[in-house]
Tab-separated table of C-alpha atoms in Angstrom:
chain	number	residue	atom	x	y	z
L	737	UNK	CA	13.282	22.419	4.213
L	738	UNK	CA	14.874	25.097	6.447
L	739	UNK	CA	13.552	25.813	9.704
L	740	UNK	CA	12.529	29.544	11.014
L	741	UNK	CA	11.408	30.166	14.470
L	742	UNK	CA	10.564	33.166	16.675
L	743	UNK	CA	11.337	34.326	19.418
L	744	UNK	CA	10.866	36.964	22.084
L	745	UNK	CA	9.044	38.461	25.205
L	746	UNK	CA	5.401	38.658	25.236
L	747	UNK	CA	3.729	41.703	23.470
L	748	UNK	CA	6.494	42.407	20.643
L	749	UNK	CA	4.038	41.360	17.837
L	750	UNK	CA	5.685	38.156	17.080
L	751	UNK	CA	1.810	36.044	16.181
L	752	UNK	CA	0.875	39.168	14.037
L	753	UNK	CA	4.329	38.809	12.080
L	754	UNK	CA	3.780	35.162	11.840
L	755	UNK	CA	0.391	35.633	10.600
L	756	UNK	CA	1.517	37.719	7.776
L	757	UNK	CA	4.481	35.582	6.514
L	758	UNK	CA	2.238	32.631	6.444
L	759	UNK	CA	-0.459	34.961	4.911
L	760	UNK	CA	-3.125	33.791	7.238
L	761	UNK	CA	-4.755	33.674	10.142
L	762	UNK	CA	-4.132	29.667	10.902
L	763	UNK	CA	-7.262	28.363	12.848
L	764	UNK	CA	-8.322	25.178	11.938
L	765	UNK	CA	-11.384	24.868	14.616
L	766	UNK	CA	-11.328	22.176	17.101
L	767	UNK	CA	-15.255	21.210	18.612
L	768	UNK	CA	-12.782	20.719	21.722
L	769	UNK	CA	-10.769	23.311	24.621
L	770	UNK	CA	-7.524	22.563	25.285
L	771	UNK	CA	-6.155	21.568	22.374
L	772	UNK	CA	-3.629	23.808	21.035
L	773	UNK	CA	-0.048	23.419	20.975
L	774	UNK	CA	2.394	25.472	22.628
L	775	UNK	CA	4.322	26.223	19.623
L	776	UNK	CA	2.227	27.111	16.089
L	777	UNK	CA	3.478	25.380	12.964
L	778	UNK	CA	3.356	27.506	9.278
L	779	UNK	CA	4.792	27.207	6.253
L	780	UNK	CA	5.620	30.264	3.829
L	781	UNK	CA	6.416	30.790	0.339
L	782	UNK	CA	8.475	33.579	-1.169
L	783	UNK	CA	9.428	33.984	-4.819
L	784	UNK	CA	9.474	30.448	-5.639
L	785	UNK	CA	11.065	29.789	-2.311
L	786	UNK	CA	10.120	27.686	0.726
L	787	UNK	CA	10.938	27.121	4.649
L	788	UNK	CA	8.929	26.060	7.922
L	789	UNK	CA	7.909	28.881	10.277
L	790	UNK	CA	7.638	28.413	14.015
L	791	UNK	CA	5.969	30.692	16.625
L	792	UNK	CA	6.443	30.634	20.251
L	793	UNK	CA	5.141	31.854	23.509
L	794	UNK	CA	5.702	35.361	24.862
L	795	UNK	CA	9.623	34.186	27.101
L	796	UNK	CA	9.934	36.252	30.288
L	797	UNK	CA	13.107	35.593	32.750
L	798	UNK	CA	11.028	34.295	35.495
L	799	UNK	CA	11.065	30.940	37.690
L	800	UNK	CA	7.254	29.379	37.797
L	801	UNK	CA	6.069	26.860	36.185
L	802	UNK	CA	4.042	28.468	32.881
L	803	UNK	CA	7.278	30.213	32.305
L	804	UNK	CA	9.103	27.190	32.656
L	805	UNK	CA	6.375	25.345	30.425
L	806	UNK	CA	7.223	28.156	28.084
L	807	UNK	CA	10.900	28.083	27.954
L	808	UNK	CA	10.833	24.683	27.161
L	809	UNK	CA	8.952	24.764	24.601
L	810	UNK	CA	10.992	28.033	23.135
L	811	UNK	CA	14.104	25.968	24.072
L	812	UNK	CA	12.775	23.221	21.261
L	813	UNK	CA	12.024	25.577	18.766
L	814	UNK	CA	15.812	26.832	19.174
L	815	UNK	CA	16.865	23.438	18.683
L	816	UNK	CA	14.714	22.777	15.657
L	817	UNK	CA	15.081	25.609	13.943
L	818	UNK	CA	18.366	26.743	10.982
L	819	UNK	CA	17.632	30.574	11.789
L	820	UNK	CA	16.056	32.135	14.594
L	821	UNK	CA	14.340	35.656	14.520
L	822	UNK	CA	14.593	37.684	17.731
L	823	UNK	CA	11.335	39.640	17.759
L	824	UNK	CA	11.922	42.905	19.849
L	825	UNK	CA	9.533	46.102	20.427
L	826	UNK	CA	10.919	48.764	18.711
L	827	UNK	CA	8.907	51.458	20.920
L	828	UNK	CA	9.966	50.364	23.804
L	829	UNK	CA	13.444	49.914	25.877
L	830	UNK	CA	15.194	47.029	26.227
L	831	UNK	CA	14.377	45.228	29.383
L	832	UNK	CA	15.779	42.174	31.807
L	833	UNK	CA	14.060	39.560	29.416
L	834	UNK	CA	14.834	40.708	26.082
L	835	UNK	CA	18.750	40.112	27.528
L	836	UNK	CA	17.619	36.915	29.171
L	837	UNK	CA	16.344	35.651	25.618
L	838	UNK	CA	19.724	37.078	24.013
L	839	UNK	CA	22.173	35.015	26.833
L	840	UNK	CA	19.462	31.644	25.439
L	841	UNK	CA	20.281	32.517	21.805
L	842	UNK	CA	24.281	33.245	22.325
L	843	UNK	CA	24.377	29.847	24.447
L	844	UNK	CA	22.678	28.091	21.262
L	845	UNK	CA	24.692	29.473	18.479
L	846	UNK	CA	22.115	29.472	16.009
L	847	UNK	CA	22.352	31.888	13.340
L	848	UNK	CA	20.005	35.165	14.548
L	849	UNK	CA	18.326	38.013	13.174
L	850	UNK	CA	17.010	40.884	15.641
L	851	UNK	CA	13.155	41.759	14.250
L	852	UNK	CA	13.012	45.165	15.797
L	853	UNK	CA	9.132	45.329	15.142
L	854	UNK	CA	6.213	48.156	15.617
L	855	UNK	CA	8.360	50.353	13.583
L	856	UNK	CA	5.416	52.501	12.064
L	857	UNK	CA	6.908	55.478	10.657
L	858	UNK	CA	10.311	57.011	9.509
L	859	UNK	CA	10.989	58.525	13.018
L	860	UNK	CA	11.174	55.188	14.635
L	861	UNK	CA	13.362	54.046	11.738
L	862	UNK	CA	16.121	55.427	13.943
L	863	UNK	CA	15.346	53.391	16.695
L	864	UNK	CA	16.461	50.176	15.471
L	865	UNK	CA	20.618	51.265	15.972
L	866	UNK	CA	19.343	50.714	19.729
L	867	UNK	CA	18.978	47.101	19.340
L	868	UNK	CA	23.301	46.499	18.604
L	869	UNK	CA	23.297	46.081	22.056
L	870	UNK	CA	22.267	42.957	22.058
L	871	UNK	CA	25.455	41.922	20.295
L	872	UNK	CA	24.175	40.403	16.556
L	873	UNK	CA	24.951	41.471	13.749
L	874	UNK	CA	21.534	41.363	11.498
L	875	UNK	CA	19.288	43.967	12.748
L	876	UNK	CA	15.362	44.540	10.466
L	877	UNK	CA	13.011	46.837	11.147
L	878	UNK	CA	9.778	46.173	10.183
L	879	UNK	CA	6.142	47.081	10.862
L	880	UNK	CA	3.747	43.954	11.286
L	881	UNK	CA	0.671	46.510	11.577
L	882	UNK	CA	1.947	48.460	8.261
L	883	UNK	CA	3.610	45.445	6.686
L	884	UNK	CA	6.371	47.308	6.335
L	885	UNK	CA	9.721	45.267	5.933
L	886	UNK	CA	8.355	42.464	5.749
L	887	UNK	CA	10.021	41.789	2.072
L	888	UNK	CA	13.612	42.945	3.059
L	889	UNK	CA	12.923	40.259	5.981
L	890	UNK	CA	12.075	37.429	3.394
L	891	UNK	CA	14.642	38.236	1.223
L	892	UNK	CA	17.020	37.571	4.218
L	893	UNK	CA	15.772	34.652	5.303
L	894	UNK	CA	15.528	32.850	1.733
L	895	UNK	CA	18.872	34.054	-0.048
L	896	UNK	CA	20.690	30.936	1.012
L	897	UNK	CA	17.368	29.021	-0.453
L	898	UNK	CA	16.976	26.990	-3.855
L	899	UNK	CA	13.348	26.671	-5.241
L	900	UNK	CA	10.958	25.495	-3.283
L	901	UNK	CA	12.015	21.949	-1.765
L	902	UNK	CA	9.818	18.814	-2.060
L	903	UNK	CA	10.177	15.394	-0.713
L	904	UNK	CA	11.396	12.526	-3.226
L	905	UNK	CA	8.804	11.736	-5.883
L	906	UNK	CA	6.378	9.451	-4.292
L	907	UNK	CA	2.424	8.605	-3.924
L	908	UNK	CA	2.044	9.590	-0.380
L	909	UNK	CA	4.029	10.041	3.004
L	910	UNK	CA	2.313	8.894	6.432
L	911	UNK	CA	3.890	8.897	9.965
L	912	UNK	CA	2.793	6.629	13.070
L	913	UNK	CA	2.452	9.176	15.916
L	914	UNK	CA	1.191	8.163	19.550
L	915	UNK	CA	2.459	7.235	22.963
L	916	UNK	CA	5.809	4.992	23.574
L	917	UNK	CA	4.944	1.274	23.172
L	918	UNK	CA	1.577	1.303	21.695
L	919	UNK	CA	2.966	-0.575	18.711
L	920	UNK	CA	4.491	2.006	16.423
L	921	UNK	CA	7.332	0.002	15.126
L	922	UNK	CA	4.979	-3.457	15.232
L	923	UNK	CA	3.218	-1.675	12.459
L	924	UNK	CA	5.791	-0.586	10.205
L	925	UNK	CA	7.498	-4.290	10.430
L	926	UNK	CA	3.667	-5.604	9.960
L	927	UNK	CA	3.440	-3.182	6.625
L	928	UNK	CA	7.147	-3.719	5.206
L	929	UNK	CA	6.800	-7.911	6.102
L	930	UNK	CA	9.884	-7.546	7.573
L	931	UNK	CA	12.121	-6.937	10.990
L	932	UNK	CA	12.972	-3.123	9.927
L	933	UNK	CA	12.400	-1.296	13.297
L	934	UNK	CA	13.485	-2.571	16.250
L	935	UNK	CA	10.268	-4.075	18.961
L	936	UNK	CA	10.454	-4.266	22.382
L	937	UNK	CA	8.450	-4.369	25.114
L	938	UNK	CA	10.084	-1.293	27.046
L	939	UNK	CA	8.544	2.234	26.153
L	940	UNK	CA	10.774	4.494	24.425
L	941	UNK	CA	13.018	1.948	22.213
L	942	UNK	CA	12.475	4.360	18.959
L	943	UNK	CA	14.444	7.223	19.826
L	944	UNK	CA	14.146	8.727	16.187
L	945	UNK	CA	11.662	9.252	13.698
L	946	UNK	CA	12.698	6.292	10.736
L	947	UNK	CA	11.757	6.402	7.142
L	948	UNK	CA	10.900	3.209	4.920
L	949	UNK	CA	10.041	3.273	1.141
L	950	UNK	CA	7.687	0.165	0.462
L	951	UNK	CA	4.873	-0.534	-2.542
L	952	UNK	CA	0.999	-1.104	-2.332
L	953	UNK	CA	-0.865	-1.877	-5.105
L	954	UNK	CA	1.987	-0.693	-7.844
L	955	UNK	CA	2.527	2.398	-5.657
L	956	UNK	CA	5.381	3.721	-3.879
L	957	UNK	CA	5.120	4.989	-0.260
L	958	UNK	CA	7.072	5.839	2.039
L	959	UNK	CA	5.961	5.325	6.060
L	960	UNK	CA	7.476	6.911	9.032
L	961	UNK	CA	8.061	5.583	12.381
L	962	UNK	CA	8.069	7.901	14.998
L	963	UNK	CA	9.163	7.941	19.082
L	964	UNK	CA	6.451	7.422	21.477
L	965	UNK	CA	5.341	11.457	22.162
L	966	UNK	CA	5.040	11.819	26.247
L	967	UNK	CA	3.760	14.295	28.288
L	968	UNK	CA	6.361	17.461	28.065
L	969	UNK	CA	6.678	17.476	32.072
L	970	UNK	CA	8.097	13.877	31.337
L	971	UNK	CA	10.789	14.338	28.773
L	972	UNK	CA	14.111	14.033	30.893
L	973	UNK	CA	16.679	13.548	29.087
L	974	UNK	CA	18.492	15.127	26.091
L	975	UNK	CA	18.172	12.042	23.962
L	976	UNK	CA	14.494	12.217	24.687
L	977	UNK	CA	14.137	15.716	24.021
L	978	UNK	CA	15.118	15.352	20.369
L	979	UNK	CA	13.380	12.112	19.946
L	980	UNK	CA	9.872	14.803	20.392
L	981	UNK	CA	11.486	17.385	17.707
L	982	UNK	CA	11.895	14.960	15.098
L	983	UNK	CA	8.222	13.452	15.939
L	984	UNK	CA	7.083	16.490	15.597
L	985	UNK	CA	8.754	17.117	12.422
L	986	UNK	CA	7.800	14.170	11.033
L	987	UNK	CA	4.475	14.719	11.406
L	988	UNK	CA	4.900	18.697	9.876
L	989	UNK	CA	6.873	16.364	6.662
L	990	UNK	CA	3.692	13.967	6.298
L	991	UNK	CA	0.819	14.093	4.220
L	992	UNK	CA	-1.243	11.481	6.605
L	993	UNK	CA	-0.635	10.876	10.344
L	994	UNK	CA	-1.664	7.988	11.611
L	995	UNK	CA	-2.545	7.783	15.508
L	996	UNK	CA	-1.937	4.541	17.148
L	997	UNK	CA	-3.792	3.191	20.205
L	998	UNK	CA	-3.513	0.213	22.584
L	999	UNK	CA	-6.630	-1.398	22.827
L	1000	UNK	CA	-5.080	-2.986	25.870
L	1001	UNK	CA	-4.832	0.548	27.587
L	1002	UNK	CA	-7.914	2.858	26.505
L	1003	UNK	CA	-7.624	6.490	25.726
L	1004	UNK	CA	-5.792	8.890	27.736
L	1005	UNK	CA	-5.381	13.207	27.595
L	1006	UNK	CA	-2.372	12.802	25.714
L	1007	UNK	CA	-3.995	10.407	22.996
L	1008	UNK	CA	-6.156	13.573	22.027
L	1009	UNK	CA	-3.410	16.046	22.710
L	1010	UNK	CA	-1.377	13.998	19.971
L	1011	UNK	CA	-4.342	14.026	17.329
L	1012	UNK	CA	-4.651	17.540	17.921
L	1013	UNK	CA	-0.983	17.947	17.148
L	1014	UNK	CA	-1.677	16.221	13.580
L	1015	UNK	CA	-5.250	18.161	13.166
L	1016	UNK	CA	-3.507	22.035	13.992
L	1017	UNK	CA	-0.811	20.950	11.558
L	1018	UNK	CA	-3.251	20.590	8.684
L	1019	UNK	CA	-2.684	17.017	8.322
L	1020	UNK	CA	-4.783	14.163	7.360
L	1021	UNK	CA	-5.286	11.280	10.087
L	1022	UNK	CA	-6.199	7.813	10.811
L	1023	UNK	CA	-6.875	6.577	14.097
L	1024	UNK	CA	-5.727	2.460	14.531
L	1025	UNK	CA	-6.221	0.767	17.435
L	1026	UNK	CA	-3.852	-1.668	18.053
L	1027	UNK	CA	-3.004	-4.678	20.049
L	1028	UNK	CA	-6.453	-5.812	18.880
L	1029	UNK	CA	-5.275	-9.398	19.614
L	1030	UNK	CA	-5.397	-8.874	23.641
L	1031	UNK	CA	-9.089	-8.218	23.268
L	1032	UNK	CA	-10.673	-11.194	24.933
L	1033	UNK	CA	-14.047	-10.192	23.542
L	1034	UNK	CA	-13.685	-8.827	20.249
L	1035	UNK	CA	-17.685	-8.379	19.030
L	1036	UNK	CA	-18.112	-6.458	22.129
L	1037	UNK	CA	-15.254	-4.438	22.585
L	1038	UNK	CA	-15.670	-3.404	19.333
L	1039	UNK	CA	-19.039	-1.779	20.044
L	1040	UNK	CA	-17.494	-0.346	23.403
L	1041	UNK	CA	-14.176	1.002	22.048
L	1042	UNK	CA	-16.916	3.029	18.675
L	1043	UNK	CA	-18.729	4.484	21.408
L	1044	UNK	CA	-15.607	5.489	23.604
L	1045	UNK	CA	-13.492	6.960	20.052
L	1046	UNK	CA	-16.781	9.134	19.437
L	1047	UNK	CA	-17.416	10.353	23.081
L	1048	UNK	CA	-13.244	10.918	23.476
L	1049	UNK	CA	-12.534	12.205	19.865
L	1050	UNK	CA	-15.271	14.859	19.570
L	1051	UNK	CA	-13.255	17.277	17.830
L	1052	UNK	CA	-12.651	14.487	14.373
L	1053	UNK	CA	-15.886	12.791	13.706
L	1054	UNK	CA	-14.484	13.283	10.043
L	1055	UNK	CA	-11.551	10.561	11.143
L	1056	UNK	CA	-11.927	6.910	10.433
L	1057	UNK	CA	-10.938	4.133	12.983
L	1058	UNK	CA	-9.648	0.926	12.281
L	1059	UNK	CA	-8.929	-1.834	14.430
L	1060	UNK	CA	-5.872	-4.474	13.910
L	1061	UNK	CA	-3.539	-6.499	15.441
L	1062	UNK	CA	0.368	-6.030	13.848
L	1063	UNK	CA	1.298	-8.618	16.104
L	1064	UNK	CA	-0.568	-11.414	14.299
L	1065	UNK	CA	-1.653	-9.480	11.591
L	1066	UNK	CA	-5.047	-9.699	11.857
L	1067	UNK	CA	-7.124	-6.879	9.618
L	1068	UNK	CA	-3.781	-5.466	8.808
L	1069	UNK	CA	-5.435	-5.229	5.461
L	1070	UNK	CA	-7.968	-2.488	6.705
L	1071	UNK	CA	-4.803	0.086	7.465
L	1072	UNK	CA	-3.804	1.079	3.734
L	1073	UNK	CA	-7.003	2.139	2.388
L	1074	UNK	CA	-7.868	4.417	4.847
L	1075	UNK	CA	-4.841	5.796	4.601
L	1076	UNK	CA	-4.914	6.192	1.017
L	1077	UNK	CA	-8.600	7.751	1.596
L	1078	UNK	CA	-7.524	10.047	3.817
L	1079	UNK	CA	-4.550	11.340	1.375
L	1080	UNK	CA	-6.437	11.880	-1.816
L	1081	UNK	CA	-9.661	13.350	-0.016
L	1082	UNK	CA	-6.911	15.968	1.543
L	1083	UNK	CA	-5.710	16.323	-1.919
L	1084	UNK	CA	-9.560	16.840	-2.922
L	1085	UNK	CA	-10.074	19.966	-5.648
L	1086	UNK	CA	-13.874	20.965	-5.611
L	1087	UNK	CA	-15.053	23.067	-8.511
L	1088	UNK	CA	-16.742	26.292	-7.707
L	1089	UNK	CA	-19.895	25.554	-9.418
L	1090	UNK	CA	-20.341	22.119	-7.266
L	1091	UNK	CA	-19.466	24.294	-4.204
L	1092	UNK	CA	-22.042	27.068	-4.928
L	1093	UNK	CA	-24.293	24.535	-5.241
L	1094	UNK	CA	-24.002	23.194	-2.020
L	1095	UNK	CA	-24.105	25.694	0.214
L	1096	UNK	CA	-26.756	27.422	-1.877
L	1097	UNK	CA	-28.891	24.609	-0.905
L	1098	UNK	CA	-27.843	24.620	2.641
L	1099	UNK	CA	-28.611	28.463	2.995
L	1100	UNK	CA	-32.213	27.214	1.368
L	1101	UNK	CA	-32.402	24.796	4.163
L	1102	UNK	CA	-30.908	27.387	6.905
L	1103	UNK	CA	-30.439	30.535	7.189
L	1104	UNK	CA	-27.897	32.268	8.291
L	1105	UNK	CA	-29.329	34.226	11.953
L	1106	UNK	CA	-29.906	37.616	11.961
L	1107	UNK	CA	-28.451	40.468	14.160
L	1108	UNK	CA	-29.422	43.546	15.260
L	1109	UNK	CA	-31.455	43.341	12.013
L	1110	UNK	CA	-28.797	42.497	9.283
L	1111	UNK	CA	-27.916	38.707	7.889
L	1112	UNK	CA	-25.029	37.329	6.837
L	1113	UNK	CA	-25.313	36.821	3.003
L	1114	UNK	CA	-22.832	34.513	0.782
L	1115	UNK	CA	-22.415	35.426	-2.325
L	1116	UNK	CA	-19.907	32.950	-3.762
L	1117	UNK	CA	-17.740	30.142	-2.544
L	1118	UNK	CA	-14.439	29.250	-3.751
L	1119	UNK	CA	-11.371	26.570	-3.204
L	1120	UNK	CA	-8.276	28.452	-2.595
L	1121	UNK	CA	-5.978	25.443	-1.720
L	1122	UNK	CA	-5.924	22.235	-0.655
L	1123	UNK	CA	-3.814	20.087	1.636
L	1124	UNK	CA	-6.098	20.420	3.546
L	1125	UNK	CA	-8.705	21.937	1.633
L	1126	UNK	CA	-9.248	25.532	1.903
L	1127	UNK	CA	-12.504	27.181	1.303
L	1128	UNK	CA	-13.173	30.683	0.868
L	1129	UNK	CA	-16.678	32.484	1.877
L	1130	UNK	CA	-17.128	36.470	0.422
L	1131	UNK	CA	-19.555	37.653	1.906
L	1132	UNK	CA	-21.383	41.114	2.596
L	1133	UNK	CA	-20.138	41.101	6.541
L	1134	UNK	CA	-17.790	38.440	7.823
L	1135	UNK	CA	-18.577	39.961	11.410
L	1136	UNK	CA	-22.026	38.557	11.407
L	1137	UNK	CA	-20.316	34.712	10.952
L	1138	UNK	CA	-21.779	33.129	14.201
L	1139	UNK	CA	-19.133	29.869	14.931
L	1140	UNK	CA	-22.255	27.748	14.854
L	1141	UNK	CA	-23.769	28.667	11.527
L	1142	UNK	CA	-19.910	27.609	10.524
L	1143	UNK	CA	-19.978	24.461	11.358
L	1144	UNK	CA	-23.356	24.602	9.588
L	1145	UNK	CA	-21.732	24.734	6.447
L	1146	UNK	CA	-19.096	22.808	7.304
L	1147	UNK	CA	-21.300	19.751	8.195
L	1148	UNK	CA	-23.224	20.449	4.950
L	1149	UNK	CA	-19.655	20.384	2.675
L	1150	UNK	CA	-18.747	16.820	4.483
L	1151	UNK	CA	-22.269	15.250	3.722
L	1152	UNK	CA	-21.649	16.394	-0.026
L	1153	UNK	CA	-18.640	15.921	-0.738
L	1154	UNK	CA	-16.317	12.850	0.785
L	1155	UNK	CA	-14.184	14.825	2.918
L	1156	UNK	CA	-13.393	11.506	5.176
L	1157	UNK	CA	-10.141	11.866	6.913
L	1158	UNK	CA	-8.894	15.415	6.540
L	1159	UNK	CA	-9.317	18.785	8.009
L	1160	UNK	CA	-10.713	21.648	6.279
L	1161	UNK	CA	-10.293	25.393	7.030
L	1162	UNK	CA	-13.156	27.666	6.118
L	1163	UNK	CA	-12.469	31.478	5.640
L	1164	UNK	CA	-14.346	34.406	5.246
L	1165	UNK	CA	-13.602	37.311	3.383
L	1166	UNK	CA	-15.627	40.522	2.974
L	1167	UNK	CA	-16.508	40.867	-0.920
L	1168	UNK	CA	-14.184	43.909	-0.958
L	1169	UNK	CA	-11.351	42.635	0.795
L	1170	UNK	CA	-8.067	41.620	-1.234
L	1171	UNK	CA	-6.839	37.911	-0.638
């Protein structure tokens, strides 16, 4: 699938753009702070047409270290992407970092297209023959507060596209993601009974993200190995550097991640920092702890490491845990149907009668809070998509959603419906609103 990403200095609109080309606002609600990648993941669909759409931080020319953090992270998004749109403010000059972005995008030779955005009205139309300096050739003005240009945009971006692309025909696609050497490759020998990734004991001997068709009960599958994702402030080298794109691309490509643990090690920051990764991508997940072997008492660490997941992993009591050894083996048997779970429950289609049911009874139960002497009243419920599941509220005033009464009705759709395993994203949507 071809790969978009934007770029440009803070304030040029480039979140609002990307919010309309996905055609929503993509917040998938973590219980916990701090998780939330520095580049934002969306996928849009024009005319029968698909790609991958990345957005970026604000890039300033500038030498301390949240810049730098920045950069980096722009710099991978440059390297991952086919096309790159340079998101400029059309009402304003150009300035010292919009020509610092330009000398990053020249150096990369990736094809470019200059967004000159905030282009409300026909007298800033003329502005946009201001933004040749920068030296490319595709220059579109567009309006991300008026949605204006947004479908000459598209049309640019898809009309080297075929239909929408999909992966080979197959039951289900799920990537091992986690840190180096807690037994990614193990696993996929363990699955595929044979010696198809390489094993070692040194971190970092995946440098790529591997694919390998094998069949479960009558079904094909196809699992992904993945390199061990570090902390960003300890990716050196090149090599390295595109070892993380294509992890992170292969967990955009799958339909369940799997996050793998050492049991010998505990859980760390980036352990949750890497299931957040999987959870803001709208992907389902199983968390395996592996290594289980090196346990020396299993009865009890089993008890410890239940407590430890639920205390560290807050933010996915939804997720289900399993605990193995690939090494030996042992309860290797437990892995494929929770993964399995975990696909077709992100699959899951819920009628709208079964849904109004539901949270009829839960508003019974629980009232919505009022404020300032009005309530927040539901009139229907409805399943716009899934993968993961999408469910939309209208209501009379979306503005008097209090985050608590939404997890309210979240908690009441998961004890109705078996929702094990997947995200969900909740919307609301004033009953006059268009979708």
């Amino acid at each position: 699938m071809k790969t978009v990403c934007m770029i440009g200095k803070p304030n040029t609109g480039k979140s609002s753009l990307f919010n309309i080309l996905i055609k929503e606002k993509k917040s998938i609600i973590l219980d916990m702070p701090g998780i939330t990648r520095d580049r934002i993941y969306g996928q849009v669909k024009y005319n029968d047409k698909a790609f991958s759409l990345i957005d970026t931080g604000g890039l300033e020319k500038g030498v301390d270290a949240f810049q730098e953090n920045i950069k980096i992270q722009a710099s991978y998004a440059i390297d991952e992407a086919d096309l790159v749109l340079f998101v400029v403010d059309g009402k304003e000059e150009l300035t010292e970092s919009d020509f610092y972005i330009r000398d990053m995008l020249m150096k990369a030779k990736k094809e470019v297209i200059v967004v000159v955005n905030k282009l409300d009205n026909k007298e800033r139309d003329e502005e946009i023959y201001r933004f040749y300096e920068l030296g490319f050739e595709k220059i579109i003005g567009v309006s991300a507060a008026h949605k204006k240009g947004i479908n000459e945009l598209l049309e640019e971006i898809t009309k080297d596209l075929k239909e929408e692309e999909t992966f080979d025909d197959h039951h289900c696609r799920f990537s091992f993601i986690g840190r180096p050497n807690v037994g990614k490759s193990s696993l996929v020998n363990a699955l595929l009974k044979e010696e198809r990734a390489i094993v070692s004991d040194v971190a970092g001997t995946t440098r790529d993200a591997t694919d390998a068709e094998f069949y479960y009960n009558k079904e094909k599958y196809i699992c992904v190995d993945t390199a061990g994702i570090r902390k960003q402030g300890k990716i050196y080298e090149n090599v390295e550097k595109y070892s993380y794109l294509r992890s992170m691309k292969a967990i955009e490509n799958s339909d369940v991640c799997v996050l793998v643990l050492d049991a010998s090690a505990g859980i760390i920051e980036m352990d949750k920092h890497i299931a957040g990764m999987a959870i803001e991508a709208g992907k389902a997940l199983v968390v395996c702890v592996n290594k289980w072997d090196l346990v020396e008492d299993p009865n009890q660490a089993l008890k410890t490491w239940k407590e430890l997941i639920k205390y560290e992993f807050q933010f996915i009591p939804y997720v289900k845990v399993v605990f193995l050894s690939a090494k030996t083996q042992k309860r290797m048997a437990t892995l494929m149907p929770e993964i399995i779970s975990a696909h077709e429950n992100h699959q899951k289609q819920i009628s709208t009668s079964t849904l109004n049911q539901i949270i009829q009874d839960a508003v019974c139960m629980h009232e919505a809070p009022s404020y300032k002497g009005r309530r927040l009243k539901i009139y229907f419920v409805s399943q716009e998509s899934s993968e993961p599941p999408k469910f939309v509220f209208h209501v009379n005033d979306k503005g008097l959603v209090h985050f608590s009464y939404e997890r309210y009705l979240e908690n009441q759709l998961r004890q109705a419906i078996d929702l094990t395993g997947t995200p969900i994203i909740i919307k609301f949507k004033n009953k006059n609103d268009e979708l």
